[in-house]
Amino acid sequence: DLDVTPIDPNVTFENEVFETADGYTQVLGKIYAGYHVAGQKGNDNESDVSTISDGGMSSYLRNYWNLQLLPTGEALNAWNDNGLVPLQNGEWSADNQYVAGMFYRLYYMIALTNEFLRQSSDAKLDERGQGDLKESMKQMRAEARLVRAIAYYHGMDFYGKMSWITEATTDQYPKSIEGAELFSNVINELNEIEEFLPEAGKAEYGRMDKGTLWMVKAKMFLNAKPFTGQDNPVSGVNSMEEVVNITKQVNGAYTLDPNLLTLFSVGNENTTGIIHNVPLDPVRTQGFSATQYVISAGTNGRFSDFVNVSNGAAWGGNHATRSIYDKFQSRPSGDLRGKTEDVKDDDELASKLEFNTLLVINSGLEVDDPLNYTQGLNIFKFRNRNVDGSKPAIAESYFVDTDWPLFRVADSYLMYAEAVLRGASNGTKGEALNLVNQVITRAYGGSTAGNIIEADLTLDFLLEERGREFYWEGYRRQDLVRFEKFTSATYLWPWKGGEQGGRALDAHRNVYPIPTQELAANPNASQNTGY
Amino acid sequence: TVVDENGSPLPGVAVIIKGTTQGTTTNFDGQYVLNVSSSAEELSFSYIGYITKDVLIGTQTVIDVPMEVDAEQLEEVVVIGYGSVKKEDATGSVQAITAEDMNKGAITSPQDLMVGKTAGIQITSSGGAPGANSTIRIRGGASMSANNDPLIVIDGVPVASDGINGMANPLATVNPDDIATFTVLKDASATAIYGSRASNGVIIITTKTGNGNDKLKVDYSSKYSIGVTSKRVSVYEADEYRNLVTTLYGNESDAYNAMGDANTNWQDEIYRPAFGMDQNVSFSGGVKNLPYRLSVGYNTQDGVLKTDNIQRTSVGISLTPKFFDDHLSVNFNAKGTHVKNKFANQDAIGAAIGFDPTHPVRSGNNDWGGYWQWVDESGKPKAYTPVNPVALLNQRDDQSTVNRGIVNLALDYKFHFLPELSANMNFGMDAANSEGGKYTSPDASWVYQDSLIRGEQEVYNQEKRNTVFDFYLKYGKEIGMHRFDVMGGYSWQHFHNQGHTYKNDYFDNRPDPTLDQPFASEYYLVSFYGRANYTLNNKYLLTATVRQDGTSRFSKNNRWGLFPSLAFAWKINEESFLKSSELVNELKLRGGWGITGQQDITGNDYVGYGTYTLSNGGAQYVFGDSWFNTYRPNGFDPNLKWEETVNINAGIDFKILDSRISGSFDVYHRETKDLINTVTVAAGTNLSDRIVSNVGSLENTGVELNLLTIPVITDDFYWEVGGNFTYNRNQITKLTTVDDPNYKGLPTGEFGSGNFLQLQQVGQSLNSFYVYEQVYSDDGHPLEGVYVDQNGDGIINADDKIIYGNSVPDFLVGINTRVSYKNWDFSLSGRFQFNAQIYNGIAQGSENWNFIYNPTTRALSNKLSSSGSTGFLQTDEKRIFSSHWIENADFFRLDNVTIGYNFKSILGLKDTRMRMYLTGQNLLVASSYGGLDPEVFNGIDNNIYPRPTTILFGLNLGF
């Protein structure tokens, strides 16, 4: 009687899961699903991470977005939630639950991958008599390792150091590695798996291929300096030249979608410009992260119909300072990315807002109170509508259908340009200018009115252009750190550091602290300097 | 002939020549024959539940004795695991609470009957809701995060400690009026026979049975009560609030314009006087050798929060016949309960504190059920605004129906050829089912989504079945001055649990299978156990028990656990130098050692196995164009095993001065090793960041004293004073496999999401608060965001957190007294708790001026009227962890005062009894705590349901 097997329809022992090939797919699917859905049930119930018991608060891309944007003025949150305000005031500490939520989600992805790799090893397949799966498992294992490498890349960006845990690790209290060692490990991992992934752009929907791998690698090399303090810890090649090599491959494999709005609307899984989409479906992925979070937290009841979500899904949280708006004012008019409407004191706003309006001045451009959603800019870059503004056919209106673009080819274009400006000798300034102008032309709806000349192409211009192209997509903190402007006093934005006029942050804030919980649980963990 | 209080013959009465061990027992007709030597002076008649009578023999040859019932004496025999023992022969720490001692009053749940009645046990209700769950801790709890509830055995059936969906408190399905005794087994020598489930003590509940060959006895009791909230959370009243908003924001502000002109006290709107009624009838007696008792009870209890109600109808049958010249005793018990719950929406409690007092309950129009709500220009509810508390109550219908049956059949057969040997077989079943639903009205503003999606429904059902089979053999033999009692047996128990929850975002029955969540699980426990008692010369007692338990919860290698115990007792009063003492009536020294275990991890029956959870339809993933459910491997510790507690106990039982003073004193030390614990693991080392594992050790050391004195006892006047004192201190002695000075401990005590207020740290008590020390201004106001830099490094970070008290009281004192004068009686009981801290979560949330007006939602909210004392405005993520919110939780609570009058008869009818009484419950709480009630189990106060002050009138009739 003591040998039991679960009688719950939803709980199974390991041996049954892996009886068929489907079981492996379902576990790999779980790894991918971790970007958006926080648990095994809709509404982020049965959450994977329990240190942060609220499923939504522990979800991957939501925390990623908050941590990348709230300290940069590109987004402000009005909820007054414990933990969010310190993020935008430059006062976060190791007690911050969002800092912890991100941390534990990254390690969750790592642990999950490790389990998949242990279960899908050749030895395990032989043991189960599934030798015929070995071939297909090569790609699946490489995909899992890519997700793990991305977790390390994100972890390196946020925390500076990570415990290096693989499927073979048995340490109860792993030690962290950082800098060159961590960097090399990630690059080596990417190099090892590349051959097993599908060609760029060839993966089926929902899965990653070489294109994604290249983007991760390019991002790593582009940020080698802030990540490791040295140029290229892996080989003698200049990192920027690595970036040029990689982005060339990407640029050759993908093309910009001519219609900007395609990227941010329902159906964006069909665009050519997105290298990897995190799939969202209003019925099948009922989580509170990724596009759902960005849309829901970015709208309130006044605009819920405009972005097409129900009243309850209009959370009225994220707005922005005028800095996004200002980035378009110094440029020729016609940039669709900066299309703004001022609906202050306007009861008829619904008719006034055109479907391609991305920025809205709701009650005034200035922010006197960061905790007032209506002040500053409200941002509607992402919407739960088709690209032409019509509503999708699906009835569900709480959960959105728009996928989350994790990597875009436009980023590769701008990375190429940046690498050239940072001294890569294997690229040309002419090609850099060409790529930047392609991005700008697309933003101007095909017009060259905004195009720049070679003299305009400076690092400062690129930082601003990245702000115009990628606002609210979760890039800003990393970019500012790389340009050494995240903490400095020379580059201020409204409410930087919680002051209306902006203030410098202490340099230690270029990375986040290791959460208190980990310091308590792992005696080999240590805090980052300054926290 | 010996007869009972009704004049019926009483069989089995011990008749002993006083001062000797010579004696006999009465036969079935209550008759006895005893040869007495001429030197014998007195005969002593004793029988369980009756006052022992000493009768001078003189020259009488026939001595007829009427025995009198004495509830006091009921505790002379105590039930222990798989049997019973004379109290004076018990070697363990065992405390019985009989019906007479139990708390009186409006009691819905049995555990409330024993609050404050004995040392070493702490019972904390989760609040004042009718049928609310209670947490019971015996000797402080042996575990950290495994289940710390004691094992509860009802009439031989060990029951599961958790409730069922729709009824949090599993004991509330038992009619308190049917309960005859609670027996609390505290130390290992008493509990080890229950092995793996005994670490946190055992409470054995026996229910009332019929009496011998009695003629029909009918007892009727009836109670009517009314309860009110005695204290409210102090928030700004409407006019104060208007002044505050004007001062903070100015009289031309949006905030000012958002105010209304009503004066609403929201707490008055949600609370009410609560009525309760309890009716019980029992029929007992014996028909042709068949003692029986049949009881029927009905209880209805409102909550002080409007719309709260519980109704329980219960039936109990007990048949205790004997066959074959008493060789076969049959004990059949069946209890059935039908409970209907109406749950109030407790969100209203917090909402009533926070809702703007300048707006009315009703808006004057029909939108949103007619309740005033924060709506936008188009009249739609504004998301994330406070919700009208009255609407929360009235627009949610939350009901459940729970049925439970506990049936037990025990057969005890004394072998004809060897009467010293008996076999006991016990079949028991505890089955419960529940179904319920929460329906939120389609016009409820707080679930409004759009014109299509409104209202909410959640429907659930659950079935639990717990089956037990026990078989044991018992052998007892007396040879000269040696007496042996040996028993050994086997036990099998199966727990099965299944159910279904179904949630839908719509009020109507629109199918939405993605939210259908069925569940099922089961586990088995298989055990072998034995006990040997040896008594030498009725002075020296030795008990040894052993139990081997196997659980299906753990993997094969860690499944079995062995739990031995050893105890001795020395009845000093039987020694010649005390035997004739007038001063000392009883004096017994006890000592015991034993190991008990724990395997109960609430909510996971497969905790020792690697399991995979399939996702539901709302959490799928897509490859290409095919969506599929994902499989999640769940975190676990493959080496998970039994938690073990080593118990050492020493005690003295005494009765002195003609039994005027009696009591017991115990000292104990318990060390739990391999604590089953939900621990945060080093990030990435397991499939979950928190897993259940065996980590660390914990010690509990304590002293318990129970004392009963009878200052006055005359024919007319009886006065007793009882008290109990508990000291328990626990200390964590180990948390990691290797000692590491950098290891801070395990965070616990979650408040909100991911905020852990407490820490398990080596050298500290369980659940110690771990916070930043608040800095105050010279005039005593807390300075916002300023904390003591404990290590002086100029940075306020986690290294500056300090241990700041804990929620577990070191001292508990219970006092009670009972006086009867002629037909009047009076009783009083109360409790003290000392050296405990409480976190005032209500103040933390609303003792500030932050967001009185929320500019985003353009809505107002109310705050505590003490908010001026902090003046906190901005948010600060450390504020949650400020020592400012930790307060002293010492209190005295006057639980119960009863005054009663006993009539000799009902209107002069023969053989009838009548009693009327008035009881006041929870009359007074003396405490310095700033919140509503300092008695909160985990010490984190987060909107407690107020415990009502209740006045009750009761009537008992017997004929």
PDB file of C-alpha atoms in Angstrom, chain B residues 401-497:
ATOM      1  CA  THR B 401     -22.729  22.641   2.636  1.00  0.00           C
ATOM      2  CA  VAL B 402     -20.583  20.138   4.466  1.00  0.00           C
ATOM      3  CA  ASN B 403     -21.582  16.666   5.566  1.00  0.00           C
ATOM      4  CA  ARG B 404     -19.435  14.563   7.753  1.00  0.00           C
ATOM      5  CA  GLY B 405     -19.837  11.182   9.284  1.00  0.00           C
ATOM      6  CA  ILE B 406     -17.546   9.495  11.722  1.00  0.00           C
ATOM      7  CA  VAL B 407     -18.310   5.872  12.387  1.00  0.00           C
ATOM      8  CA  ASN B 408     -16.365   3.588  14.597  1.00  0.00           C
ATOM      9  CA  LEU B 409     -16.884   0.029  15.641  1.00  0.00           C
ATOM     10  CA  ALA B 410     -14.599  -1.341  18.313  1.00  0.00           C
ATOM     11  CA  LEU B 411     -14.747  -4.963  19.399  1.00  0.00           C
ATOM     12  CA  ASP B 412     -12.923  -6.028  22.482  1.00  0.00           C
ATOM     13  CA  TYR B 413     -12.895  -9.716  23.149  1.00  0.00           C
ATOM     14  CA  LYS B 414     -11.561 -11.322  26.287  1.00  0.00           C
ATOM     15  CA  PHE B 415     -10.670 -14.888  25.460  1.00  0.00           C
ATOM     16  CA  HIS B 416     -12.820 -17.381  27.326  1.00  0.00           C
ATOM     17  CA  PHE B 417      -9.948 -19.711  27.923  1.00  0.00           C
ATOM     18  CA  LEU B 418      -7.580 -16.960  28.939  1.00  0.00           C
ATOM     19  CA  PRO B 419      -9.416 -13.894  30.246  1.00  0.00           C
ATOM     20  CA  GLU B 420      -6.155 -12.052  30.753  1.00  0.00           C
ATOM     21  CA  LEU B 421      -5.765 -11.989  27.018  1.00  0.00           C
ATOM     22  CA  SER B 422      -7.985  -9.812  24.954  1.00  0.00           C
ATOM     23  CA  ALA B 423      -8.167  -8.913  21.319  1.00  0.00           C
ATOM     24  CA  ASN B 424      -9.274  -5.555  20.114  1.00  0.00           C
ATOM     25  CA  MET B 425     -10.400  -4.775  16.646  1.00  0.00           C
ATOM     26  CA  ASN B 426     -11.336  -1.350  15.507  1.00  0.00           C
ATOM     27  CA  PHE B 427     -12.844  -0.216  12.237  1.00  0.00           C
ATOM     28  CA  GLY B 428     -13.316   3.451  11.703  1.00  0.00           C
ATOM     29  CA  MET B 429     -14.246   5.746   8.923  1.00  0.00           C
ATOM     30  CA  ASP B 430     -14.329   9.481   8.750  1.00  0.00           C
ATOM     31  CA  ALA B 431     -15.943  10.700   5.579  1.00  0.00           C
ATOM     32  CA  ALA B 432     -16.782  14.201   4.628  1.00  0.00           C
ATOM     33  CA  ASN B 433     -18.000  15.933   1.569  1.00  0.00           C
ATOM     34  CA  SER B 434     -18.549  19.530   0.799  1.00  0.00           C
ATOM     35  CA  GLU B 435     -19.885  21.615  -1.965  1.00  0.00           C
ATOM     36  CA  GLY B 436     -20.127  25.281  -2.258  1.00  0.00           C
ATOM     37  CA  GLY B 437     -20.054  28.263  -4.467  1.00  0.00           C
ATOM     38  CA  LYS B 438     -19.132  31.873  -4.480  1.00  0.00           C
ATOM     39  CA  TYR B 439     -21.247  34.000  -6.721  1.00  0.00           C
ATOM     40  CA  THR B 440     -20.567  37.622  -7.316  1.00  0.00           C
ATOM     41  CA  SER B 441     -23.484  39.554  -8.654  1.00  0.00           C
ATOM     42  CA  PRO B 442     -23.303  40.742 -12.283  1.00  0.00           C
ATOM     43  CA  ASP B 443     -23.782  44.311 -11.158  1.00  0.00           C
ATOM     44  CA  ALA B 444     -20.950  44.170  -8.638  1.00  0.00           C
ATOM     45  CA  SER B 445     -18.611  46.982  -9.558  1.00  0.00           C
ATOM     46  CA  TRP B 446     -15.386  45.290  -8.481  1.00  0.00           C
ATOM     47  CA  VAL B 447     -15.565  42.427 -10.954  1.00  0.00           C
ATOM     48  CA  TYR B 448     -16.806  44.521 -13.835  1.00  0.00           C
ATOM     49  CA  GLN B 449     -14.806  43.984 -17.003  1.00  0.00           C
ATOM     50  CA  ASP B 450     -17.020  45.145 -19.795  1.00  0.00           C
ATOM     51  CA  SER B 451     -20.581  44.798 -20.931  1.00  0.00           C
ATOM     52  CA  LEU B 452     -20.062  41.088 -21.568  1.00  0.00           C
ATOM     53  CA  ILE B 453     -17.866  40.086 -18.685  1.00  0.00           C
ATOM     54  CA  ARG B 454     -19.389  40.787 -15.346  1.00  0.00           C
ATOM     55  CA  GLY B 455     -19.979  38.869 -12.195  1.00  0.00           C
ATOM     56  CA  GLU B 456     -17.965  35.889 -11.118  1.00  0.00           C
ATOM     57  CA  GLN B 457     -18.596  32.396  -9.986  1.00  0.00           C
ATOM     58  CA  GLU B 458     -16.488  29.800  -8.332  1.00  0.00           C
ATOM     59  CA  VAL B 459     -17.965  26.419  -7.615  1.00  0.00           C
ATOM     60  CA  TYR B 460     -16.217  23.639  -5.773  1.00  0.00           C
ATOM     61  CA  ASN B 461     -16.727  20.302  -4.194  1.00  0.00           C
ATOM     62  CA  GLN B 462     -14.532  17.970  -2.255  1.00  0.00           C
ATOM     63  CA  GLU B 463     -14.709  14.524  -0.804  1.00  0.00           C
ATOM     64  CA  LYS B 464     -12.436  13.230   1.898  1.00  0.00           C
ATOM     65  CA  ARG B 465     -12.351   9.747   3.226  1.00  0.00           C
ATOM     66  CA  ASN B 466     -10.164   8.437   5.951  1.00  0.00           C
ATOM     67  CA  THR B 467     -10.375   4.762   6.762  1.00  0.00           C
ATOM     68  CA  VAL B 468      -8.683   3.124   9.690  1.00  0.00           C
ATOM     69  CA  PHE B 469      -8.282  -0.434  10.784  1.00  0.00           C
ATOM     70  CA  ASP B 470      -6.612  -1.427  14.023  1.00  0.00           C
ATOM     71  CA  PHE B 471      -6.017  -4.755  15.592  1.00  0.00           C
ATOM     72  CA  TYR B 472      -4.212  -5.433  18.809  1.00  0.00           C
ATOM     73  CA  LEU B 473      -3.811  -8.070  21.450  1.00  0.00           C
ATOM     74  CA  LYS B 474      -3.535  -7.218  25.084  1.00  0.00           C
ATOM     75  CA  TYR B 475      -2.381  -9.394  27.912  1.00  0.00           C
ATOM     76  CA  GLY B 476      -2.402  -8.518  31.587  1.00  0.00           C
ATOM     77  CA  LYS B 477      -1.288 -10.658  34.472  1.00  0.00           C
ATOM     78  CA  GLU B 478      -0.610 -10.127  38.091  1.00  0.00           C
ATOM     79  CA  ILE B 479       1.795 -12.436  39.819  1.00  0.00           C
ATOM     80  CA  GLY B 480       2.357 -11.582  43.418  1.00  0.00           C
ATOM     81  CA  MET B 481       3.686  -8.098  43.574  1.00  0.00           C
ATOM     82  CA  HIS B 482       4.373  -8.002  39.840  1.00  0.00           C
ATOM     83  CA  ARG B 483       1.893  -6.874  37.312  1.00  0.00           C
ATOM     84  CA  PHE B 484       2.419  -7.063  33.566  1.00  0.00           C
ATOM     85  CA  ASP B 485       0.346  -5.516  30.829  1.00  0.00           C
ATOM     86  CA  VAL B 486       1.525  -6.107  27.326  1.00  0.00           C
ATOM     87  CA  MET B 487      -0.096  -5.169  24.065  1.00  0.00           C
ATOM     88  CA  GLY B 488       0.871  -5.217  20.449  1.00  0.00           C
ATOM     89  CA  GLY B 489      -0.912  -4.457  17.248  1.00  0.00           C
ATOM     90  CA  TYR B 490      -1.145  -3.348  13.696  1.00  0.00           C
ATOM     91  CA  SER B 491      -2.765  -0.324  12.203  1.00  0.00           C
ATOM     92  CA  TRP B 492      -3.604   0.652   8.659  1.00  0.00           C
ATOM     93  CA  GLN B 493      -4.907   3.987   7.613  1.00  0.00           C
ATOM     94  CA  HIS B 494      -5.782   5.435   4.257  1.00  0.00           C
ATOM     95  CA  PHE B 495      -6.518   9.050   3.459  1.00  0.00           C
ATOM     96  CA  HIS B 496      -8.247   9.884   0.251  1.00  0.00           C
ATOM     97  CA  ASN B 497      -9.070  13.317  -0.984  1.00  0.00           C
TER      98      ASN B 497
END
